[in-house]
Amino acid sequence: MSWTADEMMTVAAARALRGGTRCFVGIGLPSTAANLARRTHAPDLVLVYESGTIGAKPDRLPLSIGDGVLAETADAVVSVPEMFNYWLQPGRIDVGFLGAAQLDRFGNINTTVIGDDYADPRVRLPGAGGAPEIAASCREVIVVVRQSRRTFVDRVDFVTSVGHGSGPGDRARLGLRGGGPALVITDLGVLEPDPCDRELVLTHLHPGVSPEQAVAATGWPLRLAPTVSTTEAPRPAELAALRALTGSAEHEERT
Amino acid sequence: MSWTADEMMTVAAARALRGGTRCFVGIGLPSTAANLARRTHAPDLVLVYESGTIGAKPDRLPLSIGDGVLAETADAVVSVPEMFNYWLQPGRIDVGFLGAAQLDRFGNINTTVIGDDYADPRVRLPGAGGAPEIAASCREVIVVVRQSRRTFVDRVDFVTSVGHGSGPGDRARLGLRGGGPALVITDLGVLEPDPCDRELVLTHLHPGVSPEQAVAATGWPLRLAPTVSTTEAPRPAELAALRALTGSAEHEERT
Amino acid sequence: MIVTLAEAVAELVHDGDTVALEGFTHLIPVAAGHEIIRQGRRGLTLVRMTPDIVYDQLIGAGCARKLVFSWAGNPGVGSLHRFRDAVQHAWPGPLEIEEHSHAGMANRYVAGASGLPFAVLRGYTGTDLPRHTATIAPITCPFTGETLTAVPALNPDVGIVHAQRADRRGNVQFWGITGVHKEVVLASARSLVTVEEVVDELTPAPGAVVLPAWAVTRVAHVPGGSHPSYAMGFSERDNDYYQHWDTISRDRAAFGRWLEGLTS
Amino acid sequence: MIVTLAEAVAELVHDGDTVALEGFTHLIPVAAGHEIIRQGRRGLTLVRMTPDIVYDQLIGAGCARKLVFSWAGNPGVGSLHRFRDAVQHAWPGPLEIEEHSHAGMANRYVAGASGLPFAVLRGYTGTDLPRHTATIAPITCPFTGETLTAVPALNPDVGIVHAQRADRRGNVQFWGITGVHKEVVLASARSLVTVEEVVDELTPAPGAVVLPAWAVTRVAHVPGGSHPSYAMGFSERDNDYYQHWDTISRDRAAFGRWLEGLTS
């Protein structure tokens, strides 16, 4: 069964979620991965959406964070202030799933502006949303993002959400209580912060991806972990569940 | 139809409430008066209880501020933090109804301790409850309390809830946004703050009460308003509604 | 209390006002936004956590002077092209922005609804937002000495939301994802709620929030008034329209034709 | 997750703990308080907005070292005699008090549930409470310069409430007057919810609040566990018992007999 790089990325992200985990989910790839995990190995995964739905159990992929199916199937629906104040801020959520327009070597994230001048940006992006506080307060953060030199930059143009700041101890100094990015899952492989200096290093490559490809798609001199493992290819059951979720029977050949 | 001093006091308090008024109600005399007003001249009076019930329409007198009948008949039931933060604090409530164990000439209220030593009180009273913020935030406050030298004191032993402080301008200086006590309704008559110096002066006497009785029941040299009116005696319809509410057909002769 | 949408907007929304149309994906008062465009309001400070299609439209139509927000995008689709055009090219005019996070915006409404001048949260620390947004400040806990973040209250001149139902006296009821509905109505000096239906009496429903009539300024009966957003129990989100908007909004001329269709 | 009341109290409540039993008139966890007395806990800091009969009992039984509260009385009846005896005559031992207003206590729980060290409110100004309560402090708005009041978060070691229902996985549901139920459970390091019934599946109900099982430490099935308080839909408030308690509690000997009946 063949699969696309995006499917590999989504499957890898789903696998990173364990059963019982409380997961703060954004729409798009994170939501697909979290729902896939719930359909496969982690049926008791707790999906929390910033729209206020706690323990949503959608039978189809929600198309927005405020999809009616989330409210209808949730254990509880709370107001948005309550979601941020009572549930996210005190550290009740295990995993925050984030995307990024830019990501730097310490896992800091930009979703605000591209360009040096905030007042006159080259590209105006949507902005912060819930991300800064998700990045601050979840026990750990998983970033799901396609890897390219445009995205994986030496220094983000704007720090929307703090990863490991500029290195060890920075999160503690800032008073951020969550652990920050633990995994960055891309269409090429997986990056994890070095235990000592917190710089993201390549720890996994997806099947068929070379280290050179990953290095070439990274805007800083990407370090490889002492052992770089190969991700297990998507299993047929995983692919079937994913495609049932996304409703796409068609799929591209992986190039 | 004869009536008791307490009945006169309750009827006078009920009459002070106009239709459409949002009224923050404590249990006991204030609740009886507010419910009486709703049954007689002010059917659209909005009863708000600190237990979180907004627009309660009880068909019998609730016996506690958390009586089930309040929740069952309310337009909305909110949490206690929401009640204080979203509804009381911003000044959405027109009238706050308070009782008092001690009350001084400026309408400051004590419900905390009797005696000079807080740490070793002569009598330990229940304490503040919602009163300090009701007194601070409602557009105006009505105090309903039996008049005696023990209660109407020159200086309260403990300021639990601020009335007019120590005189004109004090509320503004303290940043209190509500108007403070506008009426003190007792079993003898009605006191109102002097428009200039904010000291409570006698403006009404209930039928059959002499000015001397009121002065004798007051622990400071009670001033009389230029015109002291006589309260209209309870009408038969008011008494009937009150007695139906309190379920007491028996009533004492007024002495 | 219950008036037409046109009457409500004419009465409540004035040039130069600070106006918040809220609804977190659900119950967005889109029809009210269109009426503001139709009535030609100018110089508005628009406030909204998630400016999406209706704010793209208001901005493109030239109603806004300033935007206060935390996430401006077309959810599930991509960018807001009118918003980007305003920020990047000042078209149809310059747009001042005041940018926050969701947690910050939600707490600003909470402070506004609570009659407090500010709210406290754990937020923004280490990000670049405080360097560009004046309404973010550190605050010290008087008991522990810890530094946290303060944001000022939002108290719009007008708060507008859509809801499922009102009764004839103007009591309002909504359920499903309730977002910051209650907060924006209570924080605003004046408020308008557009509703799917007006009933004789509200019946209790699971998860339903009720706002008493005396906490709302005006109610307007506007069935379908949240389209392309939705009203749980009444309509489904029109996901195709969100896609469709991407095509219309990419191009100033196409947007112009859309605007002409709305206002003519 | 679902254990007996005796097991829950043995596991969760330790000598010297700060324990909050909440329930605003409604859903007061009286049976849990009695179990704390039976198990002979000592040195507790008891927290409760409205200490009433069950706190009078805990204080009279000698479980408490300190009381944090805002209104201590027998609602609709009068005084709490065991509380007064402790404060006025240090019987059965001295009782330290930390006294607040309702608004302050409610906000302290909100801060605790929110993971913040303090809360801000318009409160206490001009009263004598700040002269006697150390946990009240002024705080200045960084935007307007206005002075408001700060109170520190409450984060009890154990929070205990009564509720109508739980499902077998431990998800908890309650409705009617919900008071500070959610806040005290979320603010506490450990929590216990006693429930009227355990069902296979929770069904939505108007006004119902649901706490997911993972936000609660233990659930115990204790039908009638809020008597003489009540559980809407299950029982009525026993107003006679509140009157009756006045007689029992006035007298140390009568109270002693009541206590012996409870613990033997």
XYZ file of N, CA, C and O in Angstrom, chain B residues 1-124:
496
model
N -58.018 46.156 60.054
C -57.078 45.028 60.114
C -55.834 45.471 60.895
O -55.173 46.441 60.531
N -55.494 44.775 61.939
C -54.332 45.165 62.727
C -53.093 44.467 62.192
O -53.173 43.503 61.437
N -51.939 44.977 62.600
C -50.682 44.476 62.033
C -49.563 44.704 63.027
O -49.671 45.508 63.948
N -48.471 43.987 62.842
C -47.341 44.103 63.767
C -46.332 45.107 63.213
O -46.377 45.485 62.043
N -45.420 45.502 64.083
C -44.363 46.429 63.665
C -43.496 45.800 62.567
O -43.063 46.481 61.638
N -43.241 44.499 62.686
C -42.452 43.820 61.654
C -43.196 43.809 60.324
O -42.584 43.959 59.262
N -44.514 43.639 60.392
C -45.289 43.671 59.146
C -45.223 45.053 58.504
O -45.048 45.190 57.303
N -45.323 46.087 59.336
C -45.222 47.465 58.820
C -43.861 47.670 58.144
O -43.752 48.241 57.058
N -42.822 47.173 58.802
C -41.455 47.319 58.278
C -41.331 46.610 56.928
O -40.769 47.166 55.969
N -41.860 45.413 56.849
C -41.749 44.634 55.607
C -42.543 45.285 54.487
O -42.073 45.391 53.347
N -43.745 45.771 54.819
C -44.568 46.433 53.805
C -43.878 47.707 53.319
O -43.825 47.986 52.109
N -43.293 48.452 54.258
C -42.600 49.693 53.872
C -41.416 49.371 52.958
O -41.151 50.084 51.976
N -40.714 48.289 53.274
C -39.560 47.905 52.449
C -40.023 47.466 51.060
O -39.419 47.813 50.044
N -41.129 46.716 51.017
C -41.662 46.272 49.723
C -42.048 47.469 48.867
O -41.764 47.514 47.671
N -42.662 48.456 49.498
C -43.101 49.630 48.733
C -41.936 50.399 48.125
O -42.102 51.118 47.142
N -40.764 50.261 48.748
C -39.599 51.003 48.247
C -39.081 50.438 46.933
O -38.227 51.038 46.291
N -39.574 49.278 46.538
C -39.101 48.638 45.302
C -40.060 48.940 44.164
O -41.259 48.691 44.262
N -39.498 49.478 43.089
C -40.321 49.788 41.911
C -40.256 48.630 40.921
O -39.305 47.832 40.932
N -41.227 48.588 40.031
C -41.253 47.541 39.011
C -40.035 47.628 38.116
O -39.533 48.720 37.842
N -39.556 46.459 37.645
C -38.420 46.420 36.746
C -37.076 46.523 37.436
O -36.041 46.263 36.840
N -37.108 46.927 38.708
C -35.873 47.039 39.477
C -35.193 45.682 39.605
O -35.842 44.669 39.810
N -33.854 45.679 39.470
C -33.075 44.472 39.758
C -32.609 44.570 41.196
O -31.874 45.476 41.562
N -33.004 43.586 41.968
C -32.850 43.676 43.404
C -32.043 42.495 43.917
O -32.405 41.345 43.679
N -30.933 42.783 44.576
C -30.074 41.749 45.160
C -30.602 41.460 46.553
O -30.604 42.329 47.421
N -31.057 40.251 46.772
C -31.868 39.924 47.932
C -31.148 38.961 48.859
O -30.655 37.917 48.428
N -31.055 39.294 50.115
C -30.596 38.344 51.123
C -31.789 37.671 51.754
O -32.932 38.112 51.589
N -31.543 36.607 52.494
C -32.661 35.867 53.084
C -33.167 36.600 54.326
O -32.494 37.440 54.877
N -34.398 36.277 54.751
C -34.989 36.915 55.917
C -35.861 38.071 55.486
O -36.504 38.026 54.435
N -35.832 39.170 56.249
C -36.714 40.303 55.967
C -36.586 40.826 54.540
O -37.596 41.086 53.883
N -35.353 40.985 53.995
C -35.260 41.490 52.621
C -35.974 40.586 51.619
O -36.679 41.069 50.724
N -35.819 39.295 51.773
C -36.455 38.362 50.838
C -37.968 38.436 50.961
O -38.691 38.437 49.955
N -38.457 38.533 52.179
C -39.900 38.654 52.368
C -40.419 39.926 51.704
O -41.420 39.911 50.980
N -39.702 41.036 51.931
C -40.142 42.310 51.354
C -40.100 42.261 49.830
O -41.030 42.710 49.150
N -39.043 41.715 49.268
C -38.906 41.690 47.812
C -39.977 40.792 47.201
O -40.579 41.119 46.164
N -40.232 39.662 47.839
C -41.270 38.784 47.314
C -42.658 39.396 47.459
O -43.518 39.219 46.595
N -42.844 40.143 48.527
C -44.116 40.845 48.696
C -44.308 41.884 47.592
O -45.389 41.986 47.000
N -43.258 42.628 47.286
C -43.353 43.631 46.219
C -43.713 42.960 44.893
O -44.545 43.463 44.125
N -43.102 41.810 44.636
C -43.377 41.098 43.382
C -44.830 40.617 43.332
O -45.442 40.546 42.257
N -45.412 40.305 44.487
C -46.793 39.832 44.541
C -47.794 40.969 44.496
O -48.989 40.738 44.305
N -47.338 42.178 44.758
C -48.313 43.272 44.841
C -48.094 44.267 43.703
O -48.528 44.029 42.583
N -47.347 45.344 43.936
C -47.280 46.429 42.953
C -46.170 46.283 41.928
O -46.122 47.049 40.971
N -45.245 45.320 42.102
C -44.086 45.254 41.201
C -43.884 43.842 40.669
O -42.900 43.181 40.975
N -44.855 43.362 39.863
C -44.762 41.961 39.404
C -43.523 41.687 38.549
O -43.091 40.536 38.461
N -42.946 42.722 37.930
C -41.768 42.487 37.100
C -40.459 42.824 37.817
O -39.430 43.020 37.189
N -40.516 42.874 39.137
C -39.301 43.024 39.938
C -38.380 41.839 39.654
O -38.821 40.694 39.593
N -37.104 42.125 39.463
C -36.139 41.054 39.172
C -35.391 40.696 40.451
O -34.626 41.510 40.986
N -35.627 39.470 40.935
C -34.977 39.030 42.169
C -33.672 38.323 41.839
O -33.649 37.347 41.081
N -32.599 38.806 42.419
C -31.283 38.200 42.215
C -30.762 37.754 43.586
O -30.719 38.562 44.518
N -30.422 36.469 43.695
C -29.904 35.942 44.961
C -28.430 35.574 44.783
O -28.022 35.136 43.709
N -27.643 35.731 45.830
C -26.208 35.522 45.686
C -25.857 34.066 45.391
O -24.747 33.768 44.967
N -26.806 33.173 45.577
C -26.579 31.774 45.211
C -26.482 31.594 43.702
O -26.158 30.510 43.229
N -26.776 32.621 42.927
C -26.592 32.533 41.478
C -27.879 32.550 40.679
O -27.846 32.413 39.460
N -29.019 32.702 41.342
C -30.285 32.694 40.614
C -30.670 34.114 40.225
O -30.741 35.009 41.063
N -30.916 34.293 38.935
C -31.272 35.595 38.371
C -32.718 35.527 37.890
O -33.062 34.675 37.077
N -33.549 36.431 38.380
C -34.937 36.447 37.938
C -35.768 35.312 38.521
O -36.655 34.790 37.853
N -35.483 34.946 39.761
C -36.258 33.886 40.409
C -37.686 34.370 40.642
O -37.910 35.544 40.925
N -38.649 33.441 40.477
C -40.062 33.773 40.657
C -40.703 32.762 41.607
O -41.589 32.003 41.207
N -40.238 32.725 42.848
C -40.708 31.682 43.763
C -42.201 31.831 44.058
O -42.703 32.948 44.191
N -42.897 30.714 44.141
C -44.327 30.759 44.455
C -44.561 30.644 45.958
O -45.684 30.698 46.425
N -43.475 30.442 46.700
C -43.551 30.492 48.162
C -42.282 31.179 48.646
O -41.336 31.358 47.864
N -42.264 31.551 49.902
C -41.104 32.257 50.417
C -39.929 31.282 50.535
O -40.029 30.273 51.216
N -38.817 31.559 49.842
C -37.674 30.648 49.980
C -37.127 30.704 51.400
O -37.117 31.764 52.027
N -36.706 29.552 51.897
C -36.233 29.490 53.285
C -34.732 29.629 53.391
O -34.170 29.748 54.458
N -34.054 29.570 52.247
C -32.628 29.871 52.230
C -32.328 30.500 50.886
O -33.108 30.381 49.949
N -31.164 31.175 50.804
C -30.810 31.802 49.535
C -30.504 30.757 48.465
O -30.363 31.086 47.302
N -30.390 29.496 48.871
C -30.112 28.446 47.898
C -31.279 27.490 47.766
O -31.123 26.360 47.325
N -32.462 27.938 48.144
C -33.662 27.123 48.032
C -33.854 26.633 46.596
O -33.652 27.379 45.632
N -34.277 25.380 46.469
C -34.476 24.807 45.143
C -35.465 25.587 44.291
O -35.313 25.681 43.079
N -36.475 26.185 44.935
C -37.501 26.901 44.182
C -36.894 28.095 43.438
O -37.387 28.503 42.388
N -35.805 28.641 43.946
C -35.163 29.764 43.267
C -34.533 29.308 41.953
O -34.696 29.951 40.912
N -33.830 28.189 42.000
C -33.191 27.676 40.782
C -34.245 27.244 39.769
O -34.104 27.478 38.563
N -35.315 26.612 40.258
C -36.339 26.087 39.345
C -37.087 27.190 38.595
O -37.548 26.980 37.478
N -37.204 28.346 39.221
C -38.031 29.399 38.620
C -37.216 30.548 38.020
O -37.777 31.513 37.519
N -35.900 30.442 38.091
C -35.058 31.562 37.650
C -34.988 31.643 36.131
O -35.120 30.645 35.430
N -34.752 32.875 35.613
C -34.443 33.028 34.194
C -33.100 32.387 33.889
O -32.906 31.789 32.832
N -32.157 32.518 34.796
C -30.827 31.949 34.605
C -30.234 31.617 35.963
O -30.492 32.312 36.951
N -29.472 30.538 36.016
C -28.729 30.180 37.213
C -27.252 30.211 36.836
O -26.838 29.542 35.894
N -26.479 31.003 37.547
C -25.054 31.113 37.235
C -24.244 30.703 38.455
O -24.769 30.576 39.561
N -22.963 30.472 38.241
C -22.092 30.099 39.353
C -21.944 31.290 40.298
O -22.230 32.434 39.938
N -21.494 31.021 41.491
C -21.316 32.100 42.464
C -20.229 33.089 42.030
O -20.434 34.304 42.127
N -19.086 32.616 41.510
C -18.128 33.623 41.010
C -18.734 34.502 39.917
O -18.537 35.723 39.911
N -19.485 33.893 38.996
C -20.095 34.717 37.943
C -21.060 35.728 38.540
O -21.117 36.879 38.100
N -21.847 35.306 39.530
C -22.796 36.233 40.150
C -22.083 37.474 40.670
O -22.485 38.604 40.392
N -21.006 37.264 41.405
C -20.316 38.422 41.968
C -19.554 39.208 40.901
O -19.549 40.430 40.920
N -18.928 38.502 39.947
C -18.052 39.205 39.003
C -18.794 39.825 37.827
O -18.510 40.951 37.444
N -19.718 39.081 37.226
C -20.375 39.593 36.020
C -21.635 40.394 36.338
O -22.063 41.202 35.532
N -22.270 40.122 37.461
C -23.588 40.721 37.699
C -23.580 41.766 38.797
O -24.134 42.846 38.630
N -22.933 41.482 39.928
C -22.919 42.477 41.009
C -21.858 43.556 40.782
O -22.156 44.757 40.809
N -20.625 43.130 40.587
C -19.474 44.055 40.570
C -19.593 45.188 39.555
O -19.202 46.322 39.848
N -20.096 44.919 38.320
C -20.146 46.015 37.354
C -21.291 46.997 37.581
O -21.459 47.913 36.757
N -22.083 46.808 38.599
C -23.153 47.761 38.868
C -24.432 47.484 38.102
O -25.198 48.403 37.808
N -24.677 46.210 37.756
C -25.912 45.880 37.033
C -27.131 45.806 37.942
O -28.254 45.655 37.465
N -26.920 45.825 39.261
C -28.024 45.631 40.195
C -28.438 46.989 40.758
O -27.600 47.770 41.199
N -29.744 47.251 40.723
C -30.240 48.559 41.144
C -30.236 48.725 42.661
O -29.807 49.739 43.178
N -30.750 47.708 43.325
C -30.964 47.826 44.765
C -30.371 46.626 45.491
O -30.628 45.483 45.123
N -29.578 46.901 46.487
C -29.099 45.847 47.383
C -29.815 45.967 48.705
O -29.919 47.058 49.270
N -30.327 44.858 49.187
C -31.091 44.820 50.423
C -30.195 44.246 51.510
O -29.736 43.109 51.371
N -29.920 44.970 52.551
C -29.042 44.442 53.590
C -29.690 44.519 54.959
O -30.524 45.393 55.226
N -29.288 43.624 55.835
C -29.610 43.702 57.243
C -28.391 44.212 58.001
O -27.373 44.550 57.389
N -28.472 44.275 59.308
C -27.340 44.765 60.092
C -27.481 44.294 61.538
O -28.580 44.225 62.068
N -26.343 43.962 62.157
C -26.337 43.739 63.603
C -26.074 45.055 64.311
O -26.608 45.326 65.368
N -25.217 45.874 63.707
C -25.025 47.260 64.148
C -25.038 48.157 62.924
O -24.562 47.765 61.857
N -25.552 49.380 63.134
C -25.603 50.375 62.061
C -25.267 51.719 62.685
O -25.775 52.041 63.769
N -24.413 52.510 62.038
C -24.091 53.806 62.637
C -24.755 54.951 61.879
O -25.502 54.739 60.920
N -24.479 56.162 62.306
C -25.185 57.340 61.786
C -24.916 57.568 60.298
O -25.645 58.308 59.654
N -23.846 56.982 59.782
C -23.585 57.120 58.352
C -23.981 55.860 57.560
O -23.585 55.689 56.410
N -24.720 54.986 58.220
C -25.198 53.794 57.511
C -24.135 52.733 57.308
O -24.313 51.829 56.506
N -23.005 52.847 58.018
C -22.028 51.759 57.976
C -22.562 50.578 58.764
O -23.257 50.755 59.772
N -22.254 49.391 58.316
C -22.891 48.190 58.835
C -21.864 47.244 59.438
O -20.791 47.044 58.869
N -22.218 46.666 60.563
C -21.397 45.630 61.188
C -22.178 44.325 61.277
O -23.277 44.299 61.832
N -21.630 43.277 60.699
C -22.195 41.927 60.881
C -21.071 40.953 61.234
O -21.170 39.767 60.977
N -19.980 41.489 61.822
C -18.792 40.648 62.040
C -18.581 40.290 63.512
O -18.661 39.123 63.886
N -18.284 41.295 64.322
C -18.077 41.034 65.753
C -18.654 42.172 66.574
O -18.619 43.323 66.172
N -19.157 41.836 67.770
C -19.514 42.845 68.757
C -18.384 42.868 69.779
O -17.932 41.805 70.232
N -17.927 44.071 70.100
C -16.808 44.208 71.029
C -15.642 44.885 70.333
O -15.567 44.909 69.109
N -14.719 45.397 71.138
C -13.632 46.184 70.571
C -12.507 45.328 70.003
O -11.733 45.782 69.168
N -12.401 44.101 70.495
C -11.257 43.278 70.134
C -11.678 42.192 69.143
O -12.337 41.223 69.517
N -11.291 42.384 67.895
C -11.647 41.394 66.866
C -11.172 39.996 67.248
O -11.876 39.012 67.013
N -9.982 39.936 67.852
C -9.402 38.623 68.174
C -10.105 37.975 69.359
O -10.013 36.759 69.551
N -10.778 38.779 70.180
C -11.445 38.228 71.362
C -12.797 38.908 71.496
O -13.029 39.712 72.391
N -13.691 38.585 70.605
C -14.950 39.340 70.507
C -15.914 39.003 71.637
O -15.891 37.899 72.178
N -16.748 39.985 71.962
C -17.803 39.698 72.943
C -18.824 38.760 72.295
O -19.226 37.765 72.872
N -19.232 39.090 71.075
C -20.100 38.178 70.326
C -19.533 38.025 68.917
O -19.279 39.009 68.229
N -19.354 36.801 68.528
C -18.901 36.520 67.165
C -20.145 36.390 66.289
O -20.990 35.518 66.505
